[in-house]
mmCIF file of N, CA and C in Angstrom:
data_model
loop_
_atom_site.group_PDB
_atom_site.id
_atom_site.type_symbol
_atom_site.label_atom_id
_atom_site.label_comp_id
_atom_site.label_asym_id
_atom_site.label_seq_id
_atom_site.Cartn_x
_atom_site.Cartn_y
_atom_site.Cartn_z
ATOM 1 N N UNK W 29 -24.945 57.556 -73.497
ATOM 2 C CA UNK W 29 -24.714 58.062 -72.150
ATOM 3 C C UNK W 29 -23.849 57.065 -71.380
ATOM 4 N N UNK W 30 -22.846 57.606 -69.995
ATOM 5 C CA UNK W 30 -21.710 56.632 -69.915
ATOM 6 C C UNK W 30 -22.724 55.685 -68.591
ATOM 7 N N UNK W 31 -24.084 56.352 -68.555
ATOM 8 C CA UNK W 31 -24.666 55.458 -67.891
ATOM 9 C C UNK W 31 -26.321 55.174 -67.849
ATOM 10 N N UNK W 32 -26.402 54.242 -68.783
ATOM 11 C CA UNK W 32 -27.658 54.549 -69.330
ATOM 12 C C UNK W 32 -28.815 53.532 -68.978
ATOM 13 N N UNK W 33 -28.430 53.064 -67.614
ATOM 14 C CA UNK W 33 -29.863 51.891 -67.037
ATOM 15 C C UNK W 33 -30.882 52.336 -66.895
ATOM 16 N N UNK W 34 -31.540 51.788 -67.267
ATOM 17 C CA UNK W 34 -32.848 52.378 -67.387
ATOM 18 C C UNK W 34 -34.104 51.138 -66.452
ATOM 19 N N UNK W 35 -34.818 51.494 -66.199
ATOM 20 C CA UNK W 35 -35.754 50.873 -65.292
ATOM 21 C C UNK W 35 -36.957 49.710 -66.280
ATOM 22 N N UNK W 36 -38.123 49.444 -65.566
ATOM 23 C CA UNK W 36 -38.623 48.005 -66.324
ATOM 24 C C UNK W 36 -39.592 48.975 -67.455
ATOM 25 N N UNK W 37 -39.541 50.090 -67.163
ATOM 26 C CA UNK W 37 -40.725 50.842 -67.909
ATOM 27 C C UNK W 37 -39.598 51.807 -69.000
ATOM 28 N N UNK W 38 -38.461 51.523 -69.113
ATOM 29 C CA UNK W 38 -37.544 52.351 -70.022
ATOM 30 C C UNK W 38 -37.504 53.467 -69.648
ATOM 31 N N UNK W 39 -37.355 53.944 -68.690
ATOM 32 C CA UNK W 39 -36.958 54.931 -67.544
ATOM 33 C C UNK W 39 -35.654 55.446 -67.501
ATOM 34 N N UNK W 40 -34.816 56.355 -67.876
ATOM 35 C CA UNK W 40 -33.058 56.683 -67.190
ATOM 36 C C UNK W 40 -33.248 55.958 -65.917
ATOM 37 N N UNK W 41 -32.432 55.693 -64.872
ATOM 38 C CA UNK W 41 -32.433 55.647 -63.712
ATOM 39 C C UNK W 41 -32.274 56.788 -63.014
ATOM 40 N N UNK W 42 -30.959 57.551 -64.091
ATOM 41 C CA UNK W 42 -30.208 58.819 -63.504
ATOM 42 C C UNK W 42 -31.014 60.020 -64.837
ATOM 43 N N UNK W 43 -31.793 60.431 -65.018
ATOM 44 C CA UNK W 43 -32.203 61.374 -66.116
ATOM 45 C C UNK W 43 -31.347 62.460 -66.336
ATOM 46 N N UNK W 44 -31.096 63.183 -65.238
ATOM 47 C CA UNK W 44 -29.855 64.605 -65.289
ATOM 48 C C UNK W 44 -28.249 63.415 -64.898
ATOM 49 N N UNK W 45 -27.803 63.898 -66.280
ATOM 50 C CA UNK W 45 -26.580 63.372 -66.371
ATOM 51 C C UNK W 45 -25.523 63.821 -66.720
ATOM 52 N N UNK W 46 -25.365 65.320 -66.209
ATOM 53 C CA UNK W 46 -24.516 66.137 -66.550
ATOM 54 C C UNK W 46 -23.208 66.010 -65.288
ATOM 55 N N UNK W 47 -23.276 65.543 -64.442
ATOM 56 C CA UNK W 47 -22.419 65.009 -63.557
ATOM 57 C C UNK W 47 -21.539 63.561 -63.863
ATOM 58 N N UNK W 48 -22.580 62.885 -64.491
ATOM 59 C CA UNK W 48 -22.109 61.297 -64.723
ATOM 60 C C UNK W 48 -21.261 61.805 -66.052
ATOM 61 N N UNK W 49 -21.686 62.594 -66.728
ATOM 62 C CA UNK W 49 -20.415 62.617 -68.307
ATOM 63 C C UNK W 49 -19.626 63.244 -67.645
ATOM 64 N N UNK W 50 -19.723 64.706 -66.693
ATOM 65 C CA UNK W 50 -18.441 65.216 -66.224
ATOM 66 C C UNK W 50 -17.200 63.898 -65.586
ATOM 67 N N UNK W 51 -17.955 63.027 -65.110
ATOM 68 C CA UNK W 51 -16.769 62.317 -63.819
ATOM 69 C C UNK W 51 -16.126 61.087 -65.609
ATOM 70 N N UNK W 52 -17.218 60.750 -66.451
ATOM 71 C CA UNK W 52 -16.716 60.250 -67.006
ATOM 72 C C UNK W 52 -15.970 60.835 -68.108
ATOM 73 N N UNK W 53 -15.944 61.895 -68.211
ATOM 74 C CA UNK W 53 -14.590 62.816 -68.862
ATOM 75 C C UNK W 53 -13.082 62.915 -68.269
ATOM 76 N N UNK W 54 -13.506 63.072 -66.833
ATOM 77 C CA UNK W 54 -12.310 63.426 -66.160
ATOM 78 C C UNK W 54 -11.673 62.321 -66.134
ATOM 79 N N UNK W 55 -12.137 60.492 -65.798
ATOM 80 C CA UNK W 55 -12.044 59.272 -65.671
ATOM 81 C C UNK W 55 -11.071 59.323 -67.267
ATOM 82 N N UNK W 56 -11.552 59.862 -68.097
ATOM 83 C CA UNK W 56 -11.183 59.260 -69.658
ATOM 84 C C UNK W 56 -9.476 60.011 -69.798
ATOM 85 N N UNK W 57 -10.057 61.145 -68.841
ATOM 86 C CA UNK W 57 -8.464 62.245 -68.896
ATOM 87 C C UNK W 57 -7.690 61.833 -67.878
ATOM 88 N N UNK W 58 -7.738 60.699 -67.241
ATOM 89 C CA UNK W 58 -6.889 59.875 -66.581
ATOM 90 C C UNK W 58 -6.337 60.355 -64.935
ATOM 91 N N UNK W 59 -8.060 61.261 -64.850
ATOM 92 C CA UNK W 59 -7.967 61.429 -62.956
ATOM 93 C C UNK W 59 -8.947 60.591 -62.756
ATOM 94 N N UNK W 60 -8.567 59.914 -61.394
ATOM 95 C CA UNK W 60 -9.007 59.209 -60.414
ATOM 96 C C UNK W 60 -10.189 59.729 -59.836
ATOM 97 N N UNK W 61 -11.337 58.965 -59.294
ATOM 98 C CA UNK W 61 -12.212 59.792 -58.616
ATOM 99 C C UNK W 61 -12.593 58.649 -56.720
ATOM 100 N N UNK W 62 -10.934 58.108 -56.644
ATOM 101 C CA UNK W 62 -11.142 57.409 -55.839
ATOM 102 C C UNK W 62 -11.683 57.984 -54.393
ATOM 103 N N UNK W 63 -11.402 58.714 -54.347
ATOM 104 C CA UNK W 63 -11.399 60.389 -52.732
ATOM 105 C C UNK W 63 -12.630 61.162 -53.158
ATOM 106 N N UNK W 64 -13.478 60.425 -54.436
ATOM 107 C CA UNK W 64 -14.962 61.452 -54.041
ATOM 108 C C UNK W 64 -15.731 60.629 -53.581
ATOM 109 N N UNK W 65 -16.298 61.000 -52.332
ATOM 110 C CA UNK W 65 -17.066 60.374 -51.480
ATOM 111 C C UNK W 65 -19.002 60.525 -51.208
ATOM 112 N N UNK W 66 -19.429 61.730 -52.330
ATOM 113 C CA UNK W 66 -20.471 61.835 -52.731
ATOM 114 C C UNK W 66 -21.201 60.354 -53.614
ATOM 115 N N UNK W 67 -22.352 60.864 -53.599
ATOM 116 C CA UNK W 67 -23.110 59.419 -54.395
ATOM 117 C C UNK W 67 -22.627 59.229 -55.586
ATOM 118 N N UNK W 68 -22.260 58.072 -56.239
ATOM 119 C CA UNK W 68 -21.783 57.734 -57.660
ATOM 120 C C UNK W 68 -22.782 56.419 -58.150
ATOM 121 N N UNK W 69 -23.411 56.538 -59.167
ATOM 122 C CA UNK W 69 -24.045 55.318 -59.854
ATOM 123 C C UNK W 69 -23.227 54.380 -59.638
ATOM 124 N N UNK W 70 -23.723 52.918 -60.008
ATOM 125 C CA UNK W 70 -22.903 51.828 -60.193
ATOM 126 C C UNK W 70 -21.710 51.947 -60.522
ATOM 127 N N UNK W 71 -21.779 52.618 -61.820
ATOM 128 C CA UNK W 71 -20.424 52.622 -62.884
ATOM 129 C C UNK W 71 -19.072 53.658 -62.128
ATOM 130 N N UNK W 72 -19.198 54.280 -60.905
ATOM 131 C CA UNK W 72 -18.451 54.823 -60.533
ATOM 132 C C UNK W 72 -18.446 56.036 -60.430
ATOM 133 N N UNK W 73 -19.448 56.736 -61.191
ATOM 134 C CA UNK W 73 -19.514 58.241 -61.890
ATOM 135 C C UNK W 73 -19.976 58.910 -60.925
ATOM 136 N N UNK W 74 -19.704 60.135 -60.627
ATOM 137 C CA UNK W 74 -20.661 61.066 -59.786
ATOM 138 C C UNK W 74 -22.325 61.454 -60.283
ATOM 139 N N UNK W 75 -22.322 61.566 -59.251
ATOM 140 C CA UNK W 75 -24.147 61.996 -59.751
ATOM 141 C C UNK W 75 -24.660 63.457 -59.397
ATOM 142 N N UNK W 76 -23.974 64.022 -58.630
ATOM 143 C CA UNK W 76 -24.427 65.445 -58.423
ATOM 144 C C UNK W 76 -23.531 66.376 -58.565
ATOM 145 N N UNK W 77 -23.964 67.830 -59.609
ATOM 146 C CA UNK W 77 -23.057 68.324 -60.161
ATOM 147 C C UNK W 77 -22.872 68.893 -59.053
ATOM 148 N N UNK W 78 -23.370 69.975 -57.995
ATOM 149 C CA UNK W 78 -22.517 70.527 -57.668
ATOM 150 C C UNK W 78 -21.572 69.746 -56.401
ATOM 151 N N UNK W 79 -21.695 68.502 -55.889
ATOM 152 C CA UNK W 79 -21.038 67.762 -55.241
ATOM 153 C C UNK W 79 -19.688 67.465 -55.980
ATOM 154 N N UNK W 80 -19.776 67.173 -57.400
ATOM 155 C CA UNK W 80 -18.596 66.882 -58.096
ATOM 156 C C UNK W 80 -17.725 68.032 -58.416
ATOM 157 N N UNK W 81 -18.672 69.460 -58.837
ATOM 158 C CA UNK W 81 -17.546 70.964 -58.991
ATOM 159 C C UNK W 81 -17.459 71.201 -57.252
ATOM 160 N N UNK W 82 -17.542 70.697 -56.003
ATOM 161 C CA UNK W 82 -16.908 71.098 -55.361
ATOM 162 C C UNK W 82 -15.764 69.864 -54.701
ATOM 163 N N UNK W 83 -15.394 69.309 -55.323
ATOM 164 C CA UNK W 83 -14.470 67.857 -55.281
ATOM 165 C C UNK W 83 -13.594 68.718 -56.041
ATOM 166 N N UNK W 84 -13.895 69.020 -57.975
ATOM 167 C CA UNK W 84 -12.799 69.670 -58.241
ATOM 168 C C UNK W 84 -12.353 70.753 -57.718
ATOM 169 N N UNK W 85 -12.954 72.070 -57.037
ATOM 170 C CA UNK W 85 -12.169 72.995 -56.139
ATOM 171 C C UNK W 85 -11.318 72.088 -55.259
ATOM 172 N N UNK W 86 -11.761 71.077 -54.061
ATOM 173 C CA UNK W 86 -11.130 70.700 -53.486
ATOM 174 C C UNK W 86 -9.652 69.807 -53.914
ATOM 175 N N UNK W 87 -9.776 69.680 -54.922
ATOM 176 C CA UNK W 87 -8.558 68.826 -56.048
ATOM 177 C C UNK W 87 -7.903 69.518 -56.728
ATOM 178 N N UNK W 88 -8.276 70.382 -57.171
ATOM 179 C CA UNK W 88 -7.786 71.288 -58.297
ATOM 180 C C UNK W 88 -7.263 72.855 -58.010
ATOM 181 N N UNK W 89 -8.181 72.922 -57.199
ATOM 182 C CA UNK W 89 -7.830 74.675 -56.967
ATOM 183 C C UNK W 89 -9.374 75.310 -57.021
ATOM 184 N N UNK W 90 -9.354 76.664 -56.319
ATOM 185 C CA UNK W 90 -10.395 77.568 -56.627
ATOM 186 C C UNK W 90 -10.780 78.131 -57.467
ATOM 187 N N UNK W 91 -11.940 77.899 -58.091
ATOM 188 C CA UNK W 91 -12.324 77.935 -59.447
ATOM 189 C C UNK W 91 -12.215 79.781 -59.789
ATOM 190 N N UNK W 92 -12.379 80.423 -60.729
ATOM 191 C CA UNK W 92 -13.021 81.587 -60.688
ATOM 192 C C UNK W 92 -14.427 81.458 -60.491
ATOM 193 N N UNK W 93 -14.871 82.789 -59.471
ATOM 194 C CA UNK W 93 -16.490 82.262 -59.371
ATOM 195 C C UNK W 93 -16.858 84.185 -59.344
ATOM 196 N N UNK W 94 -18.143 83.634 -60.238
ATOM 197 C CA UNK W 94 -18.728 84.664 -60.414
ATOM 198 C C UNK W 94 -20.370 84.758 -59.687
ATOM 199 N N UNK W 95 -20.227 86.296 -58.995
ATOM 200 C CA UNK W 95 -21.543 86.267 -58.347
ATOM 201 C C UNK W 95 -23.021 86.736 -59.648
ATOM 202 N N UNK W 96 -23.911 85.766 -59.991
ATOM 203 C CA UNK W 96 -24.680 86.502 -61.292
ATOM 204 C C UNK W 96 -25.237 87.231 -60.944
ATOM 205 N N UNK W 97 -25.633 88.141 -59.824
ATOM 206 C CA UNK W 97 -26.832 88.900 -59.142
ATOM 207 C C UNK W 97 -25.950 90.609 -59.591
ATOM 208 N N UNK W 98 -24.484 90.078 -59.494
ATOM 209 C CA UNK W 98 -23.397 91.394 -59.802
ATOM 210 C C UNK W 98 -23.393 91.398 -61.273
ATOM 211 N N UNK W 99 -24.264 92.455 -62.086
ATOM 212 C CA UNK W 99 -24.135 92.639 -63.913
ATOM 213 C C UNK W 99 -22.415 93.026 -64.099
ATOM 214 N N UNK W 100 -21.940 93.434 -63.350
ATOM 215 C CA UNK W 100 -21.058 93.663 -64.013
ATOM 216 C C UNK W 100 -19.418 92.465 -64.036
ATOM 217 N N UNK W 101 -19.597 92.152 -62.570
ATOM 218 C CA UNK W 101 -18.706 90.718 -62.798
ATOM 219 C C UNK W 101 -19.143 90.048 -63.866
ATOM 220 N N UNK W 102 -20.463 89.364 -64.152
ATOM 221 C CA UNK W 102 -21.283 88.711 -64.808
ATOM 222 C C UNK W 102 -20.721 88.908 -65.714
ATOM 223 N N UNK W 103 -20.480 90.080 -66.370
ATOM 224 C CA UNK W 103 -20.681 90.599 -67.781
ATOM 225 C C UNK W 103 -19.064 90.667 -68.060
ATOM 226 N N UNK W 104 -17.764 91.208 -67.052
ATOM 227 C CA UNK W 104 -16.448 91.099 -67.157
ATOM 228 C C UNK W 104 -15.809 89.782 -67.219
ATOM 229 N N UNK W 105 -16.993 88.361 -66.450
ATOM 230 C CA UNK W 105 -16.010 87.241 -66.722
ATOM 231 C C UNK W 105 -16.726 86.793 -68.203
ATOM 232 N N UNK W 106 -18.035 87.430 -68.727
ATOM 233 C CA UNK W 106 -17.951 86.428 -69.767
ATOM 234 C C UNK W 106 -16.912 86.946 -71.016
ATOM 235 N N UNK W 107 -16.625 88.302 -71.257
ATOM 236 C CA UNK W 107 -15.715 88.926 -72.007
ATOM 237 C C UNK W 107 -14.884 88.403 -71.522
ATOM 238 N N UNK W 108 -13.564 88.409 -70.479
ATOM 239 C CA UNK W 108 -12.629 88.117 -70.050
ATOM 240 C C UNK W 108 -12.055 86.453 -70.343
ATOM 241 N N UNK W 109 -13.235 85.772 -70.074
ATOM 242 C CA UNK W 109 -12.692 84.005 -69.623
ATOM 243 C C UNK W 109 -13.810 83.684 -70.651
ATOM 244 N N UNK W 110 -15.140 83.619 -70.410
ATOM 245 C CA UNK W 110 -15.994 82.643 -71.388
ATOM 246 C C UNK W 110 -15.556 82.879 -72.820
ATOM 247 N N UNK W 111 -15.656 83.515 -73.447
ATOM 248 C CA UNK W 111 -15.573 83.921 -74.633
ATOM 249 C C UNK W 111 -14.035 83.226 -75.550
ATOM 250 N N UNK W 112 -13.311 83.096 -74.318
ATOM 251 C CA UNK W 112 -11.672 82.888 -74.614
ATOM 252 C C UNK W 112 -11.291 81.223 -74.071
ATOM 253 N N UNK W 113 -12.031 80.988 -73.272
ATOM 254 C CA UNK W 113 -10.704 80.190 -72.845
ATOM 255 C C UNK W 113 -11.984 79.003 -72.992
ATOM 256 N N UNK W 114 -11.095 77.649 -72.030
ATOM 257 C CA UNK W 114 -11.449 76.717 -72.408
ATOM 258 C C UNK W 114 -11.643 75.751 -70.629
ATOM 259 N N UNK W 115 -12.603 74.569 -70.586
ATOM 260 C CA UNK W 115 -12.371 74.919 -68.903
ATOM 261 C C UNK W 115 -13.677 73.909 -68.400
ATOM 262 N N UNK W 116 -13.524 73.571 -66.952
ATOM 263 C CA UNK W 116 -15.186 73.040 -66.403
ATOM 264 C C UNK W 116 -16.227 74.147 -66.252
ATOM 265 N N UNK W 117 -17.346 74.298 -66.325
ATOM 266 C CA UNK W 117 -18.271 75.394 -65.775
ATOM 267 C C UNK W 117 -19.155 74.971 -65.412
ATOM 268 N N UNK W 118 -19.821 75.703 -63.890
ATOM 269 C CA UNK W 118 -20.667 74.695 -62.939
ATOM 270 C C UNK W 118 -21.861 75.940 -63.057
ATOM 271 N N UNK W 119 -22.788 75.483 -63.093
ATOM 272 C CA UNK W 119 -23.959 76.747 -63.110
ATOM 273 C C UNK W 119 -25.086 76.660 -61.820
ATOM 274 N N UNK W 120 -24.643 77.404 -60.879
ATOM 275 C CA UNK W 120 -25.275 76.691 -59.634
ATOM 276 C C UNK W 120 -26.804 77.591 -59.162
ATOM 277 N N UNK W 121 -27.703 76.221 -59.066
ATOM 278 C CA UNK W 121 -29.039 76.665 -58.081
ATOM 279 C C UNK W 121 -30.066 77.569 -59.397
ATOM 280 N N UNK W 122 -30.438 77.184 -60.332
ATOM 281 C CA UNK W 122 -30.991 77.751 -61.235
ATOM 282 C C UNK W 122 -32.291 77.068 -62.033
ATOM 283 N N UNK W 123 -32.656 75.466 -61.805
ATOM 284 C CA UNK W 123 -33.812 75.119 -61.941
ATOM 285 C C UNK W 123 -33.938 74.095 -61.058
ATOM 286 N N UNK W 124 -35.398 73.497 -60.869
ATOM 287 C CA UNK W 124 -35.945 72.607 -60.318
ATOM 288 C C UNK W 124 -36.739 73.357 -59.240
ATOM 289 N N UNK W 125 -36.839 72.591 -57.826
ATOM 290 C CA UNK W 125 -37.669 72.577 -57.247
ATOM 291 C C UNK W 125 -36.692 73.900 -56.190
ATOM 292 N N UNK W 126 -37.515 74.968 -56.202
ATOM 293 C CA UNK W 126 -36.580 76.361 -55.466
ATOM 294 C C UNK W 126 -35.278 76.735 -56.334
ATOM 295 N N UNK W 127 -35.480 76.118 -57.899
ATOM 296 C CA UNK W 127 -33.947 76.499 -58.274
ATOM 297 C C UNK W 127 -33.184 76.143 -57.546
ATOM 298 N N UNK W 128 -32.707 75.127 -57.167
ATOM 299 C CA UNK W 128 -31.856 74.347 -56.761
ATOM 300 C C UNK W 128 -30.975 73.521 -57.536
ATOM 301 N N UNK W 129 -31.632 73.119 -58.536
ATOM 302 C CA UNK W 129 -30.667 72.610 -59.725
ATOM 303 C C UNK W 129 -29.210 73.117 -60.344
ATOM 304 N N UNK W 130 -28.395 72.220 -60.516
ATOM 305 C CA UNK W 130 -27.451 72.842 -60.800
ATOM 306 C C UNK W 130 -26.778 72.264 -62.152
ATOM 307 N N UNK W 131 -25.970 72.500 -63.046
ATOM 308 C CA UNK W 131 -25.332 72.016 -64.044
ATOM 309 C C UNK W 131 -23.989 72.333 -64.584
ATOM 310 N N UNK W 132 -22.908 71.176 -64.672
ATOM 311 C CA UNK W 132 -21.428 71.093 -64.892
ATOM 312 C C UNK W 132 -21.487 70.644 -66.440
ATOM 313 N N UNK W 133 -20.217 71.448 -67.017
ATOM 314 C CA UNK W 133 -20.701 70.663 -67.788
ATOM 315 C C UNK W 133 -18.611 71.372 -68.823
ATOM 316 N N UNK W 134 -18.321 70.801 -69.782
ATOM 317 C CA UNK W 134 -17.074 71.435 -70.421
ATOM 318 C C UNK W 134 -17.567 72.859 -71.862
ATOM 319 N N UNK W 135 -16.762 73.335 -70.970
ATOM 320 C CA UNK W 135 -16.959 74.525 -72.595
ATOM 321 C C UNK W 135 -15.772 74.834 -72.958
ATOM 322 N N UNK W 136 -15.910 74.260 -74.866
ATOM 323 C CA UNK W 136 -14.934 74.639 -75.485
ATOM 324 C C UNK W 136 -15.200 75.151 -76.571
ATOM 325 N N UNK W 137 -14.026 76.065 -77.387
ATOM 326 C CA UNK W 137 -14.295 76.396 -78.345
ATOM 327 C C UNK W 137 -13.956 76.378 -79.487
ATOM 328 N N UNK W 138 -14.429 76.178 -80.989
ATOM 329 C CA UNK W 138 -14.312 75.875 -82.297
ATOM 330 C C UNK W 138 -14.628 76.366 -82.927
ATOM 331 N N UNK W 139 -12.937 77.088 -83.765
ATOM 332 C CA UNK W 139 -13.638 77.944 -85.235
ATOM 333 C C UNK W 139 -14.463 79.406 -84.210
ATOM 334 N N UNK W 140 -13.878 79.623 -83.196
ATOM 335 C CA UNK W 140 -14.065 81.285 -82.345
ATOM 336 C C UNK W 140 -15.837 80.779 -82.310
ATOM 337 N N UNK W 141 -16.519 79.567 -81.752
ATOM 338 C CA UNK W 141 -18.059 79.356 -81.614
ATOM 339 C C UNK W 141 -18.011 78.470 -80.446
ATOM 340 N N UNK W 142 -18.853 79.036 -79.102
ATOM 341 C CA UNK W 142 -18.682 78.385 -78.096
ATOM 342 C C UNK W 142 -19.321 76.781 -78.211
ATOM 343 N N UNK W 143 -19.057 76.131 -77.268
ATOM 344 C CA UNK W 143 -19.469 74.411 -77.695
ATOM 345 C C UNK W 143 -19.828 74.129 -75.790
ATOM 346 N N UNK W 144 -20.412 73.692 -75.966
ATOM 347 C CA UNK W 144 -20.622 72.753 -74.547
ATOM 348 C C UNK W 144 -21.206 71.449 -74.386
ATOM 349 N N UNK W 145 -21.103 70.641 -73.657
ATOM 350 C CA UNK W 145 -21.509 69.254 -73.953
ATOM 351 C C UNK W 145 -23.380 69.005 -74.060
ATOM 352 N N UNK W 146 -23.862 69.666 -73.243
ATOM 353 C CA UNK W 146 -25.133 69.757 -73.234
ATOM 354 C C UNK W 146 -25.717 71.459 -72.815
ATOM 355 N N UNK W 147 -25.518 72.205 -72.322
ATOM 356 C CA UNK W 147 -26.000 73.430 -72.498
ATOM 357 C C UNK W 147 -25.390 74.349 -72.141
ATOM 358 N N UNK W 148 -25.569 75.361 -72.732
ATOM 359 C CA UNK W 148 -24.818 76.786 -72.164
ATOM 360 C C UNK W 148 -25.947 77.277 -71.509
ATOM 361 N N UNK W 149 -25.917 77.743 -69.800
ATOM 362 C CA UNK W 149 -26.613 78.495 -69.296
ATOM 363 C C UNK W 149 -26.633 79.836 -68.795
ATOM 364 N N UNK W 150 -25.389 80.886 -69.700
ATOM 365 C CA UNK W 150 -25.364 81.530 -68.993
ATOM 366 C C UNK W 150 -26.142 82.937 -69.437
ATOM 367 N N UNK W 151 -27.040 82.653 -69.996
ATOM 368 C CA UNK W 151 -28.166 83.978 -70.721
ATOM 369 C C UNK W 151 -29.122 83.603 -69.569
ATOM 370 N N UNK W 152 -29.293 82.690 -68.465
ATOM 371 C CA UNK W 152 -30.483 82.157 -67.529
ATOM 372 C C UNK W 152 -29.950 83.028 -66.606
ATOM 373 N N UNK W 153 -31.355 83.698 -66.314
ATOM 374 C CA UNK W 153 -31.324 85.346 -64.967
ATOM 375 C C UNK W 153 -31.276 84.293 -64.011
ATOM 376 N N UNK W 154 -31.874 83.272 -63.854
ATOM 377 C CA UNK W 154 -32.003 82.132 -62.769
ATOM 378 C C UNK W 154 -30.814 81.716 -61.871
ATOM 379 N N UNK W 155 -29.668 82.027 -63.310
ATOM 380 C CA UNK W 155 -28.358 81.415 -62.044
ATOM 381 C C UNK W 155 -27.486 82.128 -61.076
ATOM 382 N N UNK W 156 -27.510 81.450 -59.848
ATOM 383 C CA UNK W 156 -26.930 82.252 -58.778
ATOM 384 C C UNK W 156 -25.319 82.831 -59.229
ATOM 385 N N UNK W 157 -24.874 81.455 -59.520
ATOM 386 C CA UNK W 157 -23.102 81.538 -59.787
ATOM 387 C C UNK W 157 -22.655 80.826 -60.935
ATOM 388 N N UNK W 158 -21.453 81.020 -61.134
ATOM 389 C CA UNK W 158 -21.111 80.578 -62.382
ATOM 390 C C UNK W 158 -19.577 80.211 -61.584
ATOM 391 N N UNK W 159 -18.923 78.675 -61.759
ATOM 392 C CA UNK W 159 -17.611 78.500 -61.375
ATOM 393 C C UNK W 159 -16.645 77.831 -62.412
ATOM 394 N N UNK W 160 -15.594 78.711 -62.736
ATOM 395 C CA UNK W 160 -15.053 78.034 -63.559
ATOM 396 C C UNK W 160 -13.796 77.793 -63.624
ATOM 397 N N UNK W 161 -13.275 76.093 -64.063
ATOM 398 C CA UNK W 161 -11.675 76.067 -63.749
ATOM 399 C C UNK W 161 -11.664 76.013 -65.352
ATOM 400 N N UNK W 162 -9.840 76.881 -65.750
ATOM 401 C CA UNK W 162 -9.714 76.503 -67.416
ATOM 402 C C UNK W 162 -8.782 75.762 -67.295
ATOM 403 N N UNK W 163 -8.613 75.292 -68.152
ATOM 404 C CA UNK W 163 -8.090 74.074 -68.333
ATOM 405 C C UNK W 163 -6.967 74.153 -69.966
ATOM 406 N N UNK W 164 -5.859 74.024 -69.921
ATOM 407 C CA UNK W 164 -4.931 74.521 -70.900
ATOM 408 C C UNK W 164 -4.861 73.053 -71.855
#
């Protein structure tokens, strides 16, 4: 993990670290994260996903965003974009405390078999939205 301190009892410090690999992906792909002004661990990294997918809208552009409560957007972006392309995807407000949790994370694909760094969430009735930038 690109940040893996852990406390006197062998503790993560940061346990959900799907933000800290996102910023340290983007860091490795040679963007700056000098202008994000959300919380970052020591090492520089962001710590909250959806603080960091809304840095990349604000940097990048407007993601496609899908409402999940709508079956049929739901169901047209995953045929359309998931299935095909390649990209960030932010999965917002879907566990923890009120489903509030959120998770960023890269999906790509290999040999036509989706891949993501740590989970694909989008079979979870739980998630509000789904935002995604692709990335060529």
């Amino acid at each position: 993990m690109p940040c893996d301190e852990k406390d006197r009892n062998g503790v993560y410090y940061y346990e959900n670290q799907c933000a800290i690999r996102m910023s340290y992906c983007l860091i490795k792909a040679g963007i700056t994260l000098s202008n994000y002004t959300d919380p970052k661990c020591k090492h520089g990294y962001a710590r909250g996903a959806e603080s960091l997918a809304t840095w990349i809208w604000r940097n990048f552009g407007e993601p496609e965003q899908v409402n999940c409560s709508n079956a049929k957007q739901k169901n047209d972006f995953l045929m359309d974009q998931y299935w095909s392309k390649n990209g960030i995807i932010f999965f917002k407000d879907f566990y923890g405390t009120n489903n509030t949790g959120d998770h960023i994370d890269l999906l790509y694909h290999v040999n036509r078999q989706i891949l993501t760094a740590t989970g694909d969430y989008t079979n979870d009735s739980r998630v509000k939205a789904i935002w995604f930038w692709e990335i060529n």
